[in-house]
Short mmCIF file of C-alpha atoms in Angstrom, two decimals:
data_model
loop_
_atom_site.label_atom_id
_atom_site.label_comp_id
_atom_site.label_asym_id
_atom_site.label_seq_id
_atom_site.Cartn_x
_atom_site.Cartn_y
_atom_site.Cartn_z
CA MET X 1 14.43 41.44 41.44
CA THR X 2 14.52 39.90 37.99
CA THR X 3 11.43 38.95 36.05
CA ALA X 4 11.25 35.50 34.49
CA PRO X 5 11.24 35.72 30.71
CA THR X 6 7.92 35.18 29.01
CA PRO X 7 7.82 31.77 27.31
CA ARG X 8 8.14 32.09 23.54
CA VAL X 9 4.96 31.24 21.67
CA THR X 10 5.54 28.53 19.06
CA ILE X 11 3.66 27.10 16.11
CA LYS X 12 2.79 24.18 18.38
CA ASP X 13 0.96 26.58 20.71
CA VAL X 14 -1.01 28.05 17.81
CA ALA X 15 -1.94 24.57 16.57
CA ALA X 16 -3.14 23.58 20.04
CA ARG X 17 -5.21 26.76 20.42
CA ALA X 18 -6.82 26.23 16.98
CA GLY X 19 -7.29 22.49 17.47
CA VAL X 20 -5.28 21.52 14.37
CA SER X 21 -1.88 20.05 13.50
CA LYS X 22 1.32 22.06 13.08
CA GLY X 23 1.16 21.16 9.39
CA ALA X 24 -2.22 22.88 9.12
CA VAL X 25 -0.79 26.08 10.61
CA SER X 26 2.05 25.92 8.09
CA LEU X 27 -0.41 25.48 5.21
CA ALA X 28 -2.44 28.47 6.39
CA PHE X 29 0.50 30.88 6.69
CA ASN X 30 2.07 29.70 3.45
CA HIS X 31 -1.28 30.22 1.68
CA LYS X 32 -1.37 26.64 0.44
CA PRO X 33 -4.52 24.66 -0.52
CA GLY X 34 -5.90 21.87 1.64
CA LEU X 35 -7.74 23.82 4.34
CA SER X 36 -11.33 25.00 4.58
CA ASP X 37 -11.90 28.75 4.96
CA ALA X 38 -13.27 28.17 8.46
CA THR X 39 -10.16 26.29 9.57
CA ARG X 40 -7.85 28.87 8.02
CA ASP X 41 -9.72 31.68 9.83
CA ARG X 42 -9.55 29.76 13.12
CA ILE X 43 -5.78 29.38 12.78
CA PHE X 44 -5.27 33.09 12.03
CA GLU X 45 -7.47 34.03 15.00
CA ALA X 46 -5.47 31.75 17.32
CA ALA X 47 -2.22 33.30 16.10
CA ARG X 48 -3.55 36.82 16.72
CA GLU X 49 -4.70 35.91 20.23
CA LEU X 50 -1.28 34.48 21.08
CA GLY X 51 0.66 37.23 19.35
CA TRP X 52 2.45 34.75 17.09
CA ALA X 53 3.82 35.30 13.60
CA PRO X 54 5.86 32.86 11.47
CA ASN X 55 9.62 33.23 11.31
CA LEU X 56 10.15 34.58 7.80
CA THR X 57 13.72 33.29 7.63
CA ALA X 58 12.66 29.77 8.59
CA ARG X 59 9.81 29.95 6.08
CA SER X 60 12.16 30.94 3.28
CA LEU X 61 14.55 28.11 4.13
CA SER X 62 11.85 25.45 4.23
CA SER X 63 9.44 26.68 1.56
CA GLN X 64 11.08 24.72 -1.24
CA ARG X 65 10.44 21.41 0.55
CA VAL X 66 7.17 21.94 2.41
CA ASP X 67 5.08 20.41 -0.38
CA VAL X 68 6.99 17.16 -0.82
CA VAL X 69 5.61 13.75 0.15
CA GLY X 70 7.98 10.85 0.86
CA LEU X 71 7.59 7.23 -0.25
CA ALA X 72 10.25 4.59 0.43
CA ILE X 73 9.88 1.08 -1.01
CA CYS X 74 11.94 -1.92 0.05
CA ARG X 75 12.16 -3.65 -3.33
CA PRO X 76 14.93 -4.14 -5.90
CA ALA X 77 14.77 -1.50 -8.64
CA LYS X 78 14.53 -4.12 -11.41
CA LEU X 79 11.58 -5.86 -9.77
CA LEU X 80 9.79 -2.59 -9.01
CA GLY X 81 9.97 -1.63 -12.69
CA LEU X 82 8.19 -4.85 -13.65
CA GLU X 83 5.58 -4.80 -10.87
CA PRO X 84 2.26 -3.40 -12.16
CA PHE X 85 0.93 -2.79 -8.62
CA TYR X 86 3.45 -0.15 -7.63
CA MET X 87 3.42 1.57 -11.00
CA GLU X 88 -0.35 2.03 -10.70
CA PHE X 89 -0.18 2.90 -6.99
CA ILE X 90 2.44 5.61 -7.56
CA SER X 91 0.38 6.93 -10.48
CA GLY X 92 -2.59 7.30 -8.12
CA VAL X 93 -0.46 9.12 -5.53
CA GLU X 94 0.90 11.46 -8.20
CA SER X 95 -2.60 12.28 -9.46
CA VAL X 96 -3.44 13.82 -6.08
CA LEU X 97 -0.07 15.52 -5.60
CA THR X 98 -0.39 17.16 -9.02
CA GLU X 99 -3.73 18.67 -8.03
CA ARG X 100 -2.03 20.26 -5.01
CA SER X 101 1.17 21.30 -6.81
CA CYS X 102 3.17 18.88 -4.65
CA SER X 103 6.01 16.50 -5.48
CA LEU X 104 6.85 12.91 -4.62
CA LEU X 105 10.23 12.00 -3.16
CA LEU X 106 10.66 8.29 -4.01
CA ARG X 107 13.51 6.16 -2.71
CA LEU X 108 14.25 2.43 -2.87
CA VAL X 109 15.76 0.96 0.29
CA ARG X 110 17.33 -2.41 1.10
CA SER X 111 15.91 -2.90 4.60
CA LEU X 112 13.46 -1.52 7.14
CA ASP X 113 16.36 -0.23 9.24
CA GLU X 114 17.58 1.75 6.25
CA GLU X 115 14.09 3.16 5.77
CA VAL X 116 13.82 4.19 9.43
CA GLY X 117 17.05 6.15 9.05
CA LEU X 118 15.84 7.66 5.78
CA GLN X 119 12.50 8.80 7.20
CA ASP X 120 14.34 10.34 10.18
CA ALA X 121 16.68 12.25 7.86
CA TRP X 122 13.85 13.39 5.60
CA TRP X 123 11.76 14.75 8.47
CA LYS X 124 14.53 16.34 10.53
CA GLY X 125 16.01 17.86 7.36
CA LYS X 126 12.61 19.38 6.47
CA GLN X 127 12.68 17.61 3.13
CA ILE X 128 9.12 16.28 3.35
CA SER X 129 5.82 17.34 4.89
CA GLY X 130 4.70 13.75 5.42
CA SER X 131 5.23 10.19 4.24
CA ILE X 132 3.33 7.20 2.86
CA LEU X 133 4.54 3.91 4.37
CA VAL X 134 4.03 0.56 2.62
CA ASP X 135 4.75 -3.17 2.98
CA PHE X 136 4.26 -3.55 6.74
CA ARG X 137 5.62 -6.46 8.74
CA ALA X 138 4.63 -7.78 12.15
CA ASN X 139 6.21 -5.61 14.89
CA ASP X 140 7.26 -3.12 12.22
CA PRO X 141 9.94 -0.74 13.58
CA ARG X 142 8.63 2.17 11.50
CA VAL X 143 5.57 2.52 13.74
CA ALA X 144 7.59 3.51 16.82
CA ALA X 145 9.99 5.61 14.72
CA VAL X 146 7.21 7.70 13.16
CA GLU X 147 5.48 8.10 16.53
CA ARG X 148 8.75 9.34 18.03
CA LEU X 149 9.31 11.84 15.22
CA GLY X 150 5.74 13.13 15.26
CA MET X 151 5.85 13.01 11.47
CA PRO X 152 2.54 13.01 9.56
CA ALA X 153 2.23 9.62 7.90
CA VAL X 154 -0.25 7.20 6.38
CA ALA X 155 0.36 3.49 6.68
CA VAL X 156 -0.79 1.31 3.79
CA GLY X 157 -1.59 -1.83 5.73
CA HIS X 158 -4.07 -3.58 7.99
CA PRO X 159 -4.54 -1.88 11.41
CA SER X 160 -3.27 -5.05 13.12
CA LEU X 161 0.15 -4.18 11.65
CA THR X 162 0.24 -0.37 11.80
CA GLY X 163 -0.24 0.48 15.49
CA SER X 164 -1.46 4.01 16.16
CA LEU X 165 -0.72 5.28 12.64
CA THR X 166 -3.55 6.34 10.37
CA SER X 167 -3.94 3.50 7.89
CA VAL X 168 -5.69 2.53 4.66
CA TRP X 169 -5.96 -1.11 3.65
CA THR X 170 -7.68 -3.76 1.55
CA ASP X 171 -9.58 -6.64 3.13
CA ASP X 172 -7.19 -9.32 1.89
CA ALA X 173 -8.72 -12.07 4.02
CA THR X 174 -12.17 -11.60 2.48
CA ALA X 175 -10.72 -11.45 -1.04
CA VAL X 176 -8.75 -14.69 -0.59
CA THR X 177 -11.81 -16.41 0.86
CA GLU X 178 -13.88 -15.32 -2.16
CA ALA X 179 -11.22 -16.60 -4.56
CA VAL X 180 -11.04 -20.04 -2.94
CA ARG X 181 -14.82 -20.34 -2.68
CA TYR X 182 -15.20 -19.43 -6.36
CA LEU X 183 -12.75 -22.10 -7.46
CA ALA X 184 -14.35 -24.65 -5.14
CA ALA X 185 -17.78 -23.78 -6.55
CA LEU X 186 -16.43 -24.60 -10.02
CA GLY X 187 -15.57 -28.05 -8.67
CA HIS X 188 -11.88 -27.67 -7.84
CA ARG X 189 -10.84 -29.78 -4.83
CA ARG X 190 -7.07 -29.30 -5.13
CA ILE X 191 -6.11 -25.62 -5.01
CA ALA X 192 -2.72 -23.94 -4.61
CA ARG X 193 -1.66 -20.38 -3.82
CA VAL X 194 1.56 -18.75 -5.05
CA GLY X 195 2.09 -15.97 -2.51
CA GLY X 196 4.45 -13.09 -1.95
CA ALA X 197 7.25 -12.66 0.57
CA ALA X 198 6.41 -14.54 3.77
CA ALA X 199 7.67 -11.68 6.00
CA LEU X 200 5.09 -9.20 4.68
CA GLY X 201 2.05 -8.69 6.87
CA HIS X 202 -0.50 -8.87 4.07
CA THR X 203 1.08 -12.12 2.86
CA SER X 204 0.53 -13.64 6.31
CA ILE X 205 -3.09 -12.43 6.31
CA ARG X 206 -3.72 -13.99 2.90
CA ALA X 207 -1.98 -17.24 3.89
CA ALA X 208 -4.10 -17.59 7.04
CA ALA X 209 -7.29 -16.89 5.10
CA PHE X 210 -6.33 -19.47 2.45
CA ASP X 211 -5.71 -22.16 5.09
CA ALA X 212 -8.97 -21.33 6.87
CA SER X 213 -10.95 -21.48 3.62
CA ALA X 214 -9.38 -24.78 2.57
CA GLN X 215 -10.18 -26.28 5.95
CA MET X 216 -13.74 -24.97 5.95
CA LEU X 217 -14.39 -26.31 2.44
CA GLU X 218 -12.63 -29.61 3.26
CA LEU X 219 -10.53 -29.51 0.12
CA ASP X 220 -8.65 -32.65 -0.92
CA GLY X 221 -5.42 -30.70 -1.30
CA ALA X 222 -4.19 -27.17 -0.52
CA TRP X 223 -0.66 -25.90 -1.17
CA GLN X 224 1.05 -22.54 -0.59
CA VAL X 225 4.41 -21.37 -1.93
CA ALA X 226 6.11 -18.10 -0.85
CA THR X 227 8.02 -16.07 -3.46
CA ASP X 228 9.54 -12.62 -4.00
CA TYR X 229 6.72 -11.53 -6.38
CA SER X 230 8.94 -11.80 -9.45
CA GLY X 231 7.98 -13.54 -12.66
CA ASP X 232 10.93 -15.93 -12.32
CA ALA X 233 9.83 -16.96 -8.82
CA GLY X 234 6.25 -17.34 -9.99
CA ALA X 235 7.39 -19.58 -12.83
CA ARG X 236 9.49 -21.76 -10.51
CA ALA X 237 6.63 -22.11 -8.06
CA THR X 238 4.19 -23.04 -10.82
CA ARG X 239 6.58 -25.61 -12.25
CA SER X 240 7.09 -27.22 -8.85
CA LEU X 241 3.33 -27.46 -8.33
CA LEU X 242 2.51 -28.85 -11.78
CA THR X 243 5.29 -31.43 -12.06
CA ALA X 244 3.51 -33.63 -9.52
CA ALA X 245 1.26 -36.32 -10.96
CA PRO X 246 -2.47 -36.29 -10.24
CA PRO X 247 -3.93 -36.50 -7.63
CA ASP X 248 -1.01 -34.61 -6.04
CA ARG X 249 -1.20 -31.81 -8.58
CA PRO X 250 -3.49 -28.80 -8.08
CA THR X 251 -6.23 -28.17 -10.63
CA ALA X 252 -6.33 -24.45 -9.76
CA ILE X 253 -3.72 -21.89 -8.67
CA VAL X 254 -4.25 -18.44 -7.10
CA TYR X 255 -1.40 -15.92 -7.53
CA ASP X 256 -0.61 -12.91 -5.33
CA ASN X 257 0.12 -10.64 -8.29
CA ASP X 258 -0.33 -10.39 -12.05
CA ILE X 259 3.24 -10.90 -13.18
CA MET X 260 3.48 -14.30 -11.44
CA ALA X 261 0.15 -15.38 -12.94
CA VAL X 262 1.37 -14.48 -16.44
CA ALA X 263 4.57 -16.45 -15.78
CA GLY X 264 2.46 -19.37 -14.54
CA LEU X 265 0.41 -19.33 -17.73
CA SER X 266 3.61 -19.55 -19.76
CA VAL X 267 4.89 -22.49 -17.68
CA ALA X 268 1.63 -24.39 -18.11
CA SER X 269 1.90 -23.96 -21.87
CA GLU X 270 5.53 -25.15 -21.87
CA MET X 271 4.46 -28.27 -19.98
CA GLY X 272 1.75 -29.06 -22.50
CA LEU X 273 -1.08 -28.30 -20.09
CA SER X 274 -4.11 -26.39 -21.25
CA VAL X 275 -5.55 -23.43 -19.33
CA PRO X 276 -8.23 -23.77 -18.09
CA GLY X 277 -8.71 -27.38 -19.24
CA ASP X 278 -5.93 -28.92 -17.14
CA VAL X 279 -5.39 -26.12 -14.62
CA SER X 280 -7.26 -22.91 -13.79
CA LEU X 281 -5.28 -19.77 -12.97
CA LEU X 282 -6.46 -16.75 -10.96
CA ALA X 283 -4.40 -13.53 -10.74
CA TRP X 284 -4.48 -10.58 -8.34
CA ASP X 285 -4.91 -6.79 -8.92
CA ASP X 286 -6.05 -7.16 -12.56
CA SER X 287 -3.65 -4.91 -14.46
CA GLN X 288 -3.57 -4.70 -18.25
CA LEU X 289 -1.35 -7.80 -18.24
CA CYS X 290 -4.38 -9.96 -17.37
CA ARG X 291 -6.26 -8.88 -20.49
CA LEU X 292 -3.31 -9.23 -22.90
CA THR X 293 -2.73 -12.95 -22.35
CA HIS X 294 -4.43 -15.83 -24.13
CA PRO X 295 -6.60 -16.88 -22.53
CA ALA X 296 -7.25 -13.68 -20.61
CA LEU X 297 -6.60 -14.19 -16.92
CA SER X 298 -9.37 -14.29 -14.35
CA ALA X 299 -8.42 -11.98 -11.49
CA MET X 300 -9.30 -10.43 -8.18
CA SER X 301 -9.82 -6.92 -9.55
CA HIS X 302 -8.60 -3.99 -7.50
CA ASP X 303 -8.51 -0.26 -8.28
CA VAL X 304 -4.82 0.19 -7.45
CA HIS X 305 -4.68 3.70 -8.95
CA GLY X 306 -7.58 4.69 -6.71
CA PHE X 307 -5.84 3.06 -3.74
CA GLY X 308 -2.78 5.27 -4.27
CA ALA X 309 -4.94 8.38 -4.64
CA ASP X 310 -6.82 7.50 -1.44
CA ALA X 311 -3.54 7.10 0.45
CA ALA X 312 -2.33 10.53 -0.72
CA ARG X 313 -5.61 12.25 0.18
CA THR X 314 -5.57 10.58 3.59
CA LEU X 315 -2.03 11.84 4.21
CA PHE X 316 -3.11 15.42 3.50
CA GLY X 317 -5.92 14.84 5.97
CA VAL X 318 -3.36 13.81 8.59
CA ILE X 319 -1.29 16.92 7.86
CA THR X 320 -4.26 19.29 8.15
CA GLY X 321 -6.02 17.44 10.95
CA GLU X 322 -9.17 17.20 8.82
CA GLY X 323 -8.80 13.73 7.34
CA PRO X 324 -11.13 10.73 7.42
CA GLY X 325 -8.83 8.72 9.69
CA SER X 326 -8.09 5.03 9.22
CA HIS X 327 -10.38 3.26 6.77
CA PRO X 328 -10.51 0.32 4.35
CA VAL X 329 -10.65 0.73 0.60
CA PRO X 330 -12.98 -1.42 -1.55
CA THR X 331 -12.20 -5.15 -1.35
CA PRO X 332 -10.86 -6.77 -4.55
CA VAL X 333 -13.72 -8.39 -6.47
CA LEU X 334 -13.70 -11.48 -8.63
CA THR X 335 -13.56 -10.96 -12.42
CA PRO X 336 -13.88 -14.34 -14.20
CA ARG X 337 -12.28 -14.66 -17.65
CA GLY X 338 -10.94 -17.45 -19.81
CA SER X 339 -8.34 -18.87 -17.42
CA THR X 340 -10.80 -20.46 -14.98
CA ALA X 341 -13.30 -23.26 -15.60
CA PRO X 342 -14.54 -26.47 -13.94
CA PRO X 343 -11.82 -29.15 -13.73
CA ARG X 344 -11.82 -32.09 -16.12
CA MET X 345 -13.40 -35.07 -14.40
#
């Protein structure tokens, strides 16, 4: 009579016994920061009870990559280099990774399908311990892919777009509503918005909020133009809006990022229009660009560096099982400067 072999105890069993993630067990046995003493002791106790010890060979093979966080961005390299948002966001991520002696693995991709394949290769190849996902679309394929892999991840996007993934997000709808109400309170009845790529989830949220605000305030005119976030696209959109003769021309324009607002300011000057005398301009994110123009640009101010740091800290929480879970970050707030004023009557 043969005896059935005893099932091999795995790191998954230890994690289940201790009530933590597999990543937390790995952190404990690799003596890495990110765990409380109580959690670390609970993990070691669970391992002793189950008679489990880490595979030293596997640890040596994976140790060089265990402290790497992945970030893939679907943007052209040239545009990314000019976009203040992602430069500040990545800086915020790096500030947290540096504290934990971790590294960022950054890749630019051409499509979501390419990113799905990349995340799969990263995780199965033990190149990363988790990933930060950005620029969500409706029915985003990355949600199912990450769920299937069981990879620790944080989604930077509204929960309506990110499924079961832990997410951090800004309240874009409230921010757009505040921007439109502010301009309307100044007396503007014809307001336009130069938005980002129409396929992006946060662009759709902002567009819906803009339409709802315009309808609620019963504006005389409301226009929206989708772009690719570049300065060239922002300039073209501004020119198309301002070439119309009053009353078919907006007296105020809201932009979805800083670089398009700066381009719009340049176009207005080329056309002989004064800002804010003939047209008021309102930017988004409020990078240094907004304060270097003349006049300085009014903006919806947003701590993008802090947003990136929050995303990184939340990811470590997902890895250790001790994070705050999904949560919003502070909503962008209005910062009036010289580019907005009541319209000329």
